[in-house]
Coordinates of C-alpha atoms in Angstrom, one line a residue:
M30 CA 3.1 -12.5 42.1
F31 CA 0.3 -10.3 42.3
Q32 CA 1.2 -6.4 41.8
L33 CA -0.8 -3.6 43.1
L34 CA 1.7 -0.8 42.3
P35 CA 5.3 -1.1 41.2
G36 CA 7.4 -2.8 44.2
L37 CA 4.1 -3.1 46.3
L38 CA 3.0 -6.6 46.8
M39 CA -0.4 -7.2 47.0
S40 CA -1.7 -8.9 50.4
L41 CA -3.8 -11.9 50.5
S42 CA -6.5 -9.7 52.5
V43 CA -6.6 -7.0 49.8
Y44 CA -6.9 -9.6 47.0
L45 CA -10.0 -11.0 49.0
W46 CA -11.6 -7.9 49.6
G47 CA -11.3 -7.1 45.9
V48 CA -12.9 -10.5 45.0
R49 CA -15.5 -10.1 47.9
L50 CA -16.6 -6.7 46.0
I51 CA -16.6 -8.0 42.7
T52 CA -18.7 -11.1 43.8
L53 CA -21.2 -8.9 45.7
L54 CA -21.6 -6.9 42.6
S55 CA -22.1 -10.0 40.5
F56 CA -24.4 -11.5 42.6
S57 CA -26.4 -8.3 43.0
A58 CA -26.6 -8.1 39.1
W59 CA -27.8 -12.0 39.0
I60 CA -30.6 -11.2 41.4
G61 CA -31.5 -8.1 39.4
I62 CA -31.8 -10.3 36.2
V63 CA -33.8 -12.9 38.2
V64 CA -36.2 -10.6 39.5
A65 CA -36.5 -8.2 36.4
V66 CA -36.0 -10.4 33.4
D67 CA -38.8 -12.6 31.8
P68 CA -37.1 -15.5 30.3
Q69 CA -39.9 -16.1 27.9
K70 CA -39.4 -12.5 26.4
A71 CA -35.6 -12.0 27.2
G72 CA -34.7 -14.1 24.2
T73 CA -30.9 -14.8 23.7
I74 CA -29.5 -11.7 25.3
G75 CA -31.4 -12.4 28.5
M76 CA -30.0 -15.9 28.8
I77 CA -26.5 -14.6 28.2
L78 CA -27.0 -12.2 30.9
F79 CA -28.3 -14.6 33.3
F80 CA -25.5 -17.2 32.6
S81 CA -22.7 -14.7 32.5
S82 CA -23.8 -13.1 35.9
L83 CA -24.3 -16.6 37.5
F84 CA -21.0 -17.5 36.4
A85 CA -19.1 -14.5 37.9
S86 CA -21.2 -14.9 41.1
M87 CA -20.0 -18.6 41.2
L88 CA -16.6 -17.9 40.2
G89 CA -16.2 -15.2 43.1
V90 CA -17.9 -17.5 45.8
L91 CA -15.7 -20.4 44.7
T92 CA -12.4 -18.4 44.8
L93 CA -13.4 -17.2 48.2
L94 CA -14.2 -20.8 49.3
L95 CA -11.1 -22.4 47.9
T96 CA -8.8 -19.6 49.2
S97 CA -10.1 -20.1 52.7
V98 CA -9.5 -23.8 52.3
Y99 CA -5.9 -23.3 51.3
R100 CA -5.4 -20.7 53.8
R101 CA -6.6 -23.0 56.6
A102 CA -4.8 -26.0 55.3
L103 CA -1.4 -24.0 54.4
G104 CA -1.1 -21.0 55.9
E105 CA -1.4 -17.3 54.6
V106 CA 1.9 -17.5 52.7
S107 CA 1.3 -20.6 51.0
A108 CA -2.4 -19.4 50.3
L109 CA -0.8 -16.4 48.4
H110 CA 1.4 -18.5 46.5
H111 CA -1.7 -20.7 45.2
L112 CA -3.9 -18.1 44.4
G113 CA -3.7 -18.9 40.7
S114 CA -4.4 -22.6 41.3
A115 CA -7.4 -21.7 43.6
F116 CA -8.8 -19.3 40.8
R117 CA -8.2 -21.8 38.2
Q118 CA -10.2 -24.3 39.9
A119 CA -12.9 -22.3 40.8
F120 CA -13.3 -21.1 37.2
L121 CA -13.5 -24.9 36.2
L122 CA -15.8 -25.7 38.9
A123 CA -18.1 -22.9 38.0
L124 CA -17.8 -23.8 34.5
F125 CA -18.9 -27.4 35.3
S126 CA -21.8 -25.9 37.5
I127 CA -23.0 -23.5 34.6
G128 CA -22.9 -26.3 32.4
I129 CA -25.0 -28.4 34.3
V130 CA -27.7 -25.6 34.5
F131 CA -27.4 -25.1 30.8
F132 CA -28.1 -28.7 30.4
Q133 CA -31.0 -28.8 32.7
K134 CA -32.4 -25.4 31.0
E135 CA -32.3 -27.3 27.6
R136 CA -33.7 -30.4 29.1
I137 CA -30.8 -32.7 28.2
L138 CA -29.1 -33.2 31.6
T139 CA -28.4 -37.0 32.5
W140 CA -26.1 -38.3 34.7
W141 CA -23.9 -39.5 32.0
D142 CA -23.7 -35.9 30.7
S143 CA -22.6 -34.7 33.9
A144 CA -20.0 -37.4 34.5
L145 CA -18.9 -36.5 30.8
L146 CA -18.6 -32.9 31.5
F147 CA -16.9 -33.5 34.8
A148 CA -14.5 -35.7 33.1
A149 CA -13.7 -33.0 30.4
I150 CA -13.0 -30.2 33.6
L151 CA -10.5 -32.9 35.2
L152 CA -8.8 -33.5 32.0
I153 CA -8.6 -29.6 31.7
E154 CA -7.2 -29.5 35.2
Y155 CA -4.7 -32.2 34.6
S156 CA -3.6 -30.4 31.6
F157 CA -3.0 -27.3 33.5
R158 CA -1.1 -28.9 36.3
K159 CA 1.1 -30.7 33.8
I160 CA 1.9 -27.6 31.8
V161 CA 2.7 -25.8 35.2
S162 CA 5.0 -28.6 36.5
E163 CA 6.7 -28.5 33.1
T164 CA 7.5 -25.0 33.2
K165 CA 8.9 -25.2 36.6
D166 CA 11.5 -27.7 36.0

């Protein structure tokens, strides 16, 4: 599972506090970029900083949200067991959200672009589940 030190299993609360801290830092960075960077003058570097900090913030928030759902639905021990799944699903949802924001920035967002992006994310999740189920057998 997750190891903090050799022989010491990291608890769910320690993991969640770490995620909260990183999420707070990335959200602060995103707010700083939104306030301080002019998108017209920033160019490519400014856009990369904006999207990467937004992605990190969304990843943290979604990880906390999904872990909370797992914790309430399955209990503490099962939630600890499903941390990898919660992180993977949060990663894919954050990727989908960033894709939608990027499409809107480029003025190419339509409903079918969103549907195709969502279908691609679902296929990736299905592939991961298939790989994990095959390795367990």
